mmCIF file of C-alpha atoms and ligand atoms in Angstrom:
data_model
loop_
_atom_site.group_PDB
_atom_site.id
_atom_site.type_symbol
_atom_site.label_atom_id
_atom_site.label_comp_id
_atom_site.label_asym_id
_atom_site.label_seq_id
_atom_site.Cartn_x
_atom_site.Cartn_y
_atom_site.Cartn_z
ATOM 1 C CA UNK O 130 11.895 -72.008 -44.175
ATOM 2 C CA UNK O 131 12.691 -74.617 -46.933
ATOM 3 C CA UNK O 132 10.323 -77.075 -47.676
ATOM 4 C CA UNK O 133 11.589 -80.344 -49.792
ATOM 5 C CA UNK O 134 8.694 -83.171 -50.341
ATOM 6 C CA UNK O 135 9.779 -86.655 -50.420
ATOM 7 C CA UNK O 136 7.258 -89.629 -51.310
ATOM 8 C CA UNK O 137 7.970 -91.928 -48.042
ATOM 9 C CA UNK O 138 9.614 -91.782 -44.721
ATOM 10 C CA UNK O 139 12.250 -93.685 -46.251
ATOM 11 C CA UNK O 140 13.357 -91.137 -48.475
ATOM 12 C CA UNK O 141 12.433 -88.046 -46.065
ATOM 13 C CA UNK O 142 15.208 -89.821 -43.880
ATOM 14 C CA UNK O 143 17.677 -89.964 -46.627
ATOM 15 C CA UNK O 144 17.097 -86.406 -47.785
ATOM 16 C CA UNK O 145 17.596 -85.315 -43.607
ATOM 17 C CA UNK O 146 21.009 -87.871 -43.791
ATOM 18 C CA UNK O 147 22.319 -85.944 -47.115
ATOM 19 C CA UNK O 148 22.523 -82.708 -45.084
ATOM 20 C CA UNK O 149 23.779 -84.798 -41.733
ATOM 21 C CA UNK O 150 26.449 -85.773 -43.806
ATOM 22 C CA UNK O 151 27.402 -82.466 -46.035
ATOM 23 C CA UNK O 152 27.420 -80.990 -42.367
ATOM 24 C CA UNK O 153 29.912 -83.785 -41.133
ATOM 25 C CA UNK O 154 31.954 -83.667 -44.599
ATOM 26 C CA UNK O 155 32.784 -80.053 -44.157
ATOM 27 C CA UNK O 156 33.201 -79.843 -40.870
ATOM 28 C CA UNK O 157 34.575 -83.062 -39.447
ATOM 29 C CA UNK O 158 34.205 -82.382 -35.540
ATOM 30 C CA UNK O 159 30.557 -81.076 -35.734
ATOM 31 C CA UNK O 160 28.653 -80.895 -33.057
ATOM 32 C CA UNK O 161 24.868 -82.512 -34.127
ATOM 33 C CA UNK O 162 21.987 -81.809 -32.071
ATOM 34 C CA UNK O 163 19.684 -85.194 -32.685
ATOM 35 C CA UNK O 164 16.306 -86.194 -32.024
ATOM 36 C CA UNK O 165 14.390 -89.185 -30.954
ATOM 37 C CA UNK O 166 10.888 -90.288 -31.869
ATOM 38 C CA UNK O 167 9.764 -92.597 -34.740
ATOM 39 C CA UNK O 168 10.783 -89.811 -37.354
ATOM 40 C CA UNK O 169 14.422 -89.566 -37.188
ATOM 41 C CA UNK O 170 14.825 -93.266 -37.651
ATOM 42 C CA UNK O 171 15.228 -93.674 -41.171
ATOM 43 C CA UNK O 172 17.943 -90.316 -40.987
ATOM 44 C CA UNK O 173 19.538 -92.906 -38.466
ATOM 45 C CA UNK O 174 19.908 -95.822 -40.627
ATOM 46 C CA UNK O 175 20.431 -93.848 -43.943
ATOM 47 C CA UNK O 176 23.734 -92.445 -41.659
ATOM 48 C CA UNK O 177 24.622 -96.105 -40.196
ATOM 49 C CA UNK O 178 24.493 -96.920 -43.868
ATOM 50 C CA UNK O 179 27.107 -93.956 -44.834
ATOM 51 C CA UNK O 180 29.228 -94.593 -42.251
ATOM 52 C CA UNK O 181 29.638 -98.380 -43.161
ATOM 53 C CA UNK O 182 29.450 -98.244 -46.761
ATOM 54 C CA UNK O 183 30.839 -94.563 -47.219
ATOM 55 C CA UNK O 184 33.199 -94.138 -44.594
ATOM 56 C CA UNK O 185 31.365 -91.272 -42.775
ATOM 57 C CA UNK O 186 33.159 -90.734 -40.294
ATOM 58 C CA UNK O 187 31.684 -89.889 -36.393
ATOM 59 C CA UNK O 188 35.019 -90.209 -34.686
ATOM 60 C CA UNK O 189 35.294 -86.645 -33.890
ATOM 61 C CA UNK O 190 31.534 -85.254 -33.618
ATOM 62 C CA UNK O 191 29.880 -84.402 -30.598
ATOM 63 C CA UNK O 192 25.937 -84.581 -29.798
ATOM 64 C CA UNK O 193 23.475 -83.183 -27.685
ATOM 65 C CA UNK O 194 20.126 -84.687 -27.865
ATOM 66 C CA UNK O 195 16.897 -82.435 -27.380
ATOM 67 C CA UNK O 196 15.218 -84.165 -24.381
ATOM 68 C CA UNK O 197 14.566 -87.232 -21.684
ATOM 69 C CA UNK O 198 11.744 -88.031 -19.692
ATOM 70 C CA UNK O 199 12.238 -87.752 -16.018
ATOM 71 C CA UNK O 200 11.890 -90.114 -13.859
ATOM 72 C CA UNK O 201 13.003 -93.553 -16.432
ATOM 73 C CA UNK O 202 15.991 -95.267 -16.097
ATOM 74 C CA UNK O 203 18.495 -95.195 -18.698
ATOM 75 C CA UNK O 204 18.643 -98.909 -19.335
ATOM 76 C CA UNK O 205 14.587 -98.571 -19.571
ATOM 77 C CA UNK O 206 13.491 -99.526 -23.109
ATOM 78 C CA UNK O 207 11.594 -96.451 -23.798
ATOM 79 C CA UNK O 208 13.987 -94.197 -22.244
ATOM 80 C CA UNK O 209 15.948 -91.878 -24.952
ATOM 81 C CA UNK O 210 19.488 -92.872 -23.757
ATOM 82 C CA UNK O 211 17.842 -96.480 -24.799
ATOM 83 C CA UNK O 212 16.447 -95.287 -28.081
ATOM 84 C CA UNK O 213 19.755 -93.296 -29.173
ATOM 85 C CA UNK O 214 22.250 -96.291 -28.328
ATOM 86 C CA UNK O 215 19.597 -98.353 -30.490
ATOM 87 C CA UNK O 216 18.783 -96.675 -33.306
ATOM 88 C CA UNK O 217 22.389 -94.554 -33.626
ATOM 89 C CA UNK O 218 25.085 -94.756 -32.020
ATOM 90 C CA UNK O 219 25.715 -98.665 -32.059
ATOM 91 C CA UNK O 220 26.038 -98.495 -35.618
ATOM 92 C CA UNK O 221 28.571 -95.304 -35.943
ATOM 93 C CA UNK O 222 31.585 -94.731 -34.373
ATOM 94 C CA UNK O 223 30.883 -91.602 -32.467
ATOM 95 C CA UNK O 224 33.183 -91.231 -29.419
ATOM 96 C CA UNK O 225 30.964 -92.234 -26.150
ATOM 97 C CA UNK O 226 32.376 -89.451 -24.255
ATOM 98 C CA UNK O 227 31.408 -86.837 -27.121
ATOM 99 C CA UNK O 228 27.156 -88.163 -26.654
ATOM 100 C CA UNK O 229 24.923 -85.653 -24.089
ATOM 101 C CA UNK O 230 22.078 -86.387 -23.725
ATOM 102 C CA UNK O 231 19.787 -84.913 -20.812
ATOM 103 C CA UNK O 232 19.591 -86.691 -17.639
ATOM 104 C CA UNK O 233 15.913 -87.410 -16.257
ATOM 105 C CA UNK O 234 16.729 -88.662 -12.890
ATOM 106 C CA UNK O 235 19.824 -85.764 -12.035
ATOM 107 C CA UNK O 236 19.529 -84.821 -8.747
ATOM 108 C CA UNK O 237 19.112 -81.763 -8.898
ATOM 109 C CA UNK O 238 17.211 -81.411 -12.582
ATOM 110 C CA UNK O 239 17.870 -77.573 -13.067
ATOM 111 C CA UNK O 240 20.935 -77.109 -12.275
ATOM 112 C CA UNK O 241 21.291 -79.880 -14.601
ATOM 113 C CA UNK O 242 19.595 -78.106 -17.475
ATOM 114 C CA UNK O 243 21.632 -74.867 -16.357
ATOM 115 C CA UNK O 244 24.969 -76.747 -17.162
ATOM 116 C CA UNK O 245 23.506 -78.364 -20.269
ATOM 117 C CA UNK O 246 23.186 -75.142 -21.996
ATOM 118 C CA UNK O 247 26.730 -74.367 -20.572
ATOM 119 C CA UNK O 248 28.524 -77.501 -22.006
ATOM 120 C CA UNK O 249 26.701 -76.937 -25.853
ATOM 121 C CA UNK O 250 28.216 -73.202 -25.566
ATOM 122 C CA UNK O 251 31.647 -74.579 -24.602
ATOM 123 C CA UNK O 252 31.135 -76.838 -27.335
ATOM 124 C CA UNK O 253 30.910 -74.353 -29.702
ATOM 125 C CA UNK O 254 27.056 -74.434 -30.216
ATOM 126 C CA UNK O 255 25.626 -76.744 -32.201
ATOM 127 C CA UNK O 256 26.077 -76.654 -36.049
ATOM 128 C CA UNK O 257 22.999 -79.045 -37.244
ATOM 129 C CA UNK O 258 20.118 -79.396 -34.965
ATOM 130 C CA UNK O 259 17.843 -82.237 -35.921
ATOM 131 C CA UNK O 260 13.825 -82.008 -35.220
ATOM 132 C CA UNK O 261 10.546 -83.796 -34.983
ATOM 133 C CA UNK O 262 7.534 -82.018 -34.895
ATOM 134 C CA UNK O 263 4.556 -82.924 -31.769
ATOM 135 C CA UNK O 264 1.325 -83.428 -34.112
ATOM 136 C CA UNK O 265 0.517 -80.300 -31.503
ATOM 137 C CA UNK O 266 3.101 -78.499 -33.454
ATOM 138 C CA UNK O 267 5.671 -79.320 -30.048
ATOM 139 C CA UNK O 268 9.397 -79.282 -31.006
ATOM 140 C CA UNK O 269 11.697 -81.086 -28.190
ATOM 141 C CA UNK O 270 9.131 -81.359 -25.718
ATOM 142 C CA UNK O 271 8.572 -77.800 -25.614
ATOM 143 C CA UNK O 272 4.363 -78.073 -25.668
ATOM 144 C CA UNK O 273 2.211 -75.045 -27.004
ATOM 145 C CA UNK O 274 1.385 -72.675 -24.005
ATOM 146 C CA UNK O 275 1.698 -68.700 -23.150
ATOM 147 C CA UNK O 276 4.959 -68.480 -22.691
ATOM 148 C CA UNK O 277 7.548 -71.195 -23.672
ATOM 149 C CA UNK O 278 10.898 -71.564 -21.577
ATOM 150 C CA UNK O 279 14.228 -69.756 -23.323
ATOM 151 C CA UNK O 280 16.838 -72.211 -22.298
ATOM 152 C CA UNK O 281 16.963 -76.260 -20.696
ATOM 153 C CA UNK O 282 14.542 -76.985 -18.503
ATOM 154 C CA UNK O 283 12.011 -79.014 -16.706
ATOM 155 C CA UNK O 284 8.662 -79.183 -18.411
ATOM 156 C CA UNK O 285 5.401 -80.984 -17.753
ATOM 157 C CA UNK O 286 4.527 -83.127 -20.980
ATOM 158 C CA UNK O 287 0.774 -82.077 -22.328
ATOM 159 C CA UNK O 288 -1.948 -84.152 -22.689
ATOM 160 C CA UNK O 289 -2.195 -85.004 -26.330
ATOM 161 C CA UNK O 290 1.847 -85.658 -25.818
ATOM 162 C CA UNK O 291 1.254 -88.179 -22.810
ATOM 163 C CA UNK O 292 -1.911 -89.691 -25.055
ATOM 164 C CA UNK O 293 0.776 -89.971 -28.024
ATOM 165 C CA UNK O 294 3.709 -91.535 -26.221
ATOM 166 C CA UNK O 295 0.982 -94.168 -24.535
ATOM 167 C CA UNK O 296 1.592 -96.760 -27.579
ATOM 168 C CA UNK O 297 4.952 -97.546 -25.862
ATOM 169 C CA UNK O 298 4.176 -98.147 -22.809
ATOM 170 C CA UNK O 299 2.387 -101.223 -20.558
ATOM 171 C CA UNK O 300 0.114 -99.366 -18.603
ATOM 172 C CA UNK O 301 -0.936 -95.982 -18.789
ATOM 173 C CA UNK O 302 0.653 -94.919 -15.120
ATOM 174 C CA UNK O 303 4.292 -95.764 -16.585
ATOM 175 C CA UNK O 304 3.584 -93.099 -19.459
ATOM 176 C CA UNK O 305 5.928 -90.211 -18.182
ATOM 177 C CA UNK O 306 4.387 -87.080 -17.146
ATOM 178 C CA UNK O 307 7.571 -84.595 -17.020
ATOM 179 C CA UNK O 308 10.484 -84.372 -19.741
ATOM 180 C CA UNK O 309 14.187 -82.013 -19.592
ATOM 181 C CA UNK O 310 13.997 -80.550 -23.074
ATOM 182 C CA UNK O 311 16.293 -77.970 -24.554
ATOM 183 C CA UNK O 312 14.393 -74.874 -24.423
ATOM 184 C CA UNK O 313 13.191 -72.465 -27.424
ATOM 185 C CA UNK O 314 16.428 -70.668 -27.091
ATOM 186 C CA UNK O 315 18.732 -73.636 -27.114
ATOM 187 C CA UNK O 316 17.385 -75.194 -30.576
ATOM 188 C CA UNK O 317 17.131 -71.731 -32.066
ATOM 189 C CA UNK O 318 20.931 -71.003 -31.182
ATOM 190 C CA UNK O 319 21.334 -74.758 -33.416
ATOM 191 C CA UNK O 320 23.104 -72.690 -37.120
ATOM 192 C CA UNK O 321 21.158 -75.042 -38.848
ATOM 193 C CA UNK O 322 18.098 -76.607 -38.297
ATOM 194 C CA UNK O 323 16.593 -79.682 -40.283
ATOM 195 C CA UNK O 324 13.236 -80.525 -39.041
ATOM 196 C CA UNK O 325 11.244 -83.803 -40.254
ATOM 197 C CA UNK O 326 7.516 -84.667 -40.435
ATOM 198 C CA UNK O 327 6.111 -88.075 -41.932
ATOM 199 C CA UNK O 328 2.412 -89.641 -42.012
ATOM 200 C CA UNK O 329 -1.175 -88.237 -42.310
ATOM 201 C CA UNK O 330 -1.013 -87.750 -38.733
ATOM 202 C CA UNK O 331 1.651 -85.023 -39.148
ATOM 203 C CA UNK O 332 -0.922 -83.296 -41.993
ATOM 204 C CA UNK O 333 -2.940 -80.677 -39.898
ATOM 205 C CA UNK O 334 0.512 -79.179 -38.451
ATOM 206 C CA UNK O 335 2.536 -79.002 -41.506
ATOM 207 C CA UNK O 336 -0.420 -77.712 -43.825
ATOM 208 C CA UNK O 337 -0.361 -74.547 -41.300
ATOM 209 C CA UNK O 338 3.588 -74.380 -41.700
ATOM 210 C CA UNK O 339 2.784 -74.781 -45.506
ATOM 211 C CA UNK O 340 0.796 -71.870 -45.612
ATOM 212 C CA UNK O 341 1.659 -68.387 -44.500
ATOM 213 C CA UNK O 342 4.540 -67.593 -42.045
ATOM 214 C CA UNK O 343 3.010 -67.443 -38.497
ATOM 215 C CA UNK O 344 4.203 -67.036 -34.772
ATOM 216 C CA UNK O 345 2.510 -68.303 -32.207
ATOM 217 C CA UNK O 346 3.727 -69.870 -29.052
ATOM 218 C CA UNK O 347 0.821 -72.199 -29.225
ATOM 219 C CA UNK O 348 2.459 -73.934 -31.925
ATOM 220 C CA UNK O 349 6.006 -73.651 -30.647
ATOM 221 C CA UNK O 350 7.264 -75.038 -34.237
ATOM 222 C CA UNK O 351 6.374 -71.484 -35.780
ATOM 223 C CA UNK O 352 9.228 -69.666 -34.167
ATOM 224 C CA UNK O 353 11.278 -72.057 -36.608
ATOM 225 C CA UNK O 354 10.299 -68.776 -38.985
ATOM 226 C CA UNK O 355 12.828 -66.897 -37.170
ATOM 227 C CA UNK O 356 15.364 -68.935 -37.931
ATOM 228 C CA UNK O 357 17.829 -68.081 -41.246
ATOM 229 C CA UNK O 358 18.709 -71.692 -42.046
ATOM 230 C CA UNK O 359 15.847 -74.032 -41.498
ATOM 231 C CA UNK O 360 14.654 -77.282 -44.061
ATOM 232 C CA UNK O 361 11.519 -78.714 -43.558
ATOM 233 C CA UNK O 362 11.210 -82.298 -44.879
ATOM 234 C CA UNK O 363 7.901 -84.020 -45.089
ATOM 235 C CA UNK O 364 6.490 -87.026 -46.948
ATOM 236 C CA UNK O 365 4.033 -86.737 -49.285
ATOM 237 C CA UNK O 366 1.356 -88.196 -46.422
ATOM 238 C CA UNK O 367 2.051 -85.474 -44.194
ATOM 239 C CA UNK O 368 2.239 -82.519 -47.131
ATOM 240 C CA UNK O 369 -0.847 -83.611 -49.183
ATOM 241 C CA UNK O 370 -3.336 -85.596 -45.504
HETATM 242 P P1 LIG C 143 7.391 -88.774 -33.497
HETATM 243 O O1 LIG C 143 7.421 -87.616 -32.424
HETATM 244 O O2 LIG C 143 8.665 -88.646 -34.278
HETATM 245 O O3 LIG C 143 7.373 -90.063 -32.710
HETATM 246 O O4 LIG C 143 6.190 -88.571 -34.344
HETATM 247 C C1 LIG C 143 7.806 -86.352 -32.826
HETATM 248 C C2 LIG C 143 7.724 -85.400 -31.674
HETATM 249 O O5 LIG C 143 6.846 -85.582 -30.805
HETATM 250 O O6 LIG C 143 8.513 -84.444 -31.622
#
């Protein structure tokens, strides 16, 4: 795993965009495998900002995002499908027909999932795959436990996550309990991988990513060592605490 340090959030975005772009540059119909959360949004606007004063161009890219709570509507404000249209794809011209992104209120939620892992294969698998990590070392919402799922599925949403994602939410009832989240399998397929961290907060999990490679499924971000071509990015808050 690559580690590159960055003072701010600001410029751990623009590092993450660089790649985004080199990615998009080469390859023009990529298919980009995004993230929500508060760290990818200063990738986000460092890519707007390509794309408008660069001419970076999303016409022909496709995207799969990592996860969706179940059970929120779509137009709800803290709902991902919300948070992508915001924060992204308003501001590039990606083709609204190329954007997946799970669906937490399908009928039938695993066959869903099933078919979600079918349509990035018949996409060609995803090129770039971009990551947050869970300050319980969760990537997507795949939380630490025994055994972690392979492919897309249905997971319950841990504790610390629920207690995390509270700041966004009213009352503590509306906090979602249950996600769809690409499984282990799914992001590791991703030929790339650029994962982010920013803030103190961040500290305790990327210190132990810092340090010696590790597995453990109780930090689901360690199997990242498996992977051949993975970037960590992390401000100097979440490096140095
Ligand atoms: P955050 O979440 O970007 O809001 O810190 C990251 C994650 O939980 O994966």
């Amino acid at each position: 795993m690559k580690i590159i340090i960055t003072k701010n959030a600001q410029e751990m975005g623009k590092e993450g965009a660089k790649i985004f772009a080199e990615q998009i540059r080469s390859k023009p119909d990529s298919v980009l495998g995004l993230a929500t959360g508060s760290t990818p949004i200063p990738c986000y606007q460092e890519l707007a900002r390509m794309h408008k004063e660069e001419n970076l161009d999303f016409s022909k890219i496709t995207t799969f995002n990592l996860d969706e709570y179940i059970g929120i509507s779509e137009s709800d404000a803290n709902s991902y499908h919300y948070f992508m249209n915001n924060e992204l794809f308003q501001h590039i011209n990606v083709d609204l027909k190329n954007i997946h992104i799970p669906d937490g209120n399908a009928e039938d939620i695993d066959l869903f999932a099933k078919q979600y892992d079918e349509w990035i294969q018949f996409a060609g698998g995803i090129d770039i795959q971009l990551l947050g990590i869970g300050e319980n070392g969760h990537i997507g919402f795949n939380e630490p436990a025994e055994e972690l799922m392979t492919g897309t599925g249905r997971v319950q949403l841990a504790q610390s996550t629920i207690n995390a994602n509270a700041r966004f939410f009213d009352i503590d009832e509306e906090v979602p309990k249950e996600a769809i989240t690409m499984g282990m399998k799914t992001i590791m397929d991703a030929k790339k991988i650029v994962i982010m961290a920013s803030g103190v907060k961040k500290h305790d999990v990327v210190k132990r990513l810092a340090g010696k490679e590790f597995l453990s499924t109780k930090m689901p971000v360690s199997l990242l060592f498996l992977h051949s071509d993975c970037t960590l990015i992390v401000d100097e808050a979440a490096y140095n605490g």
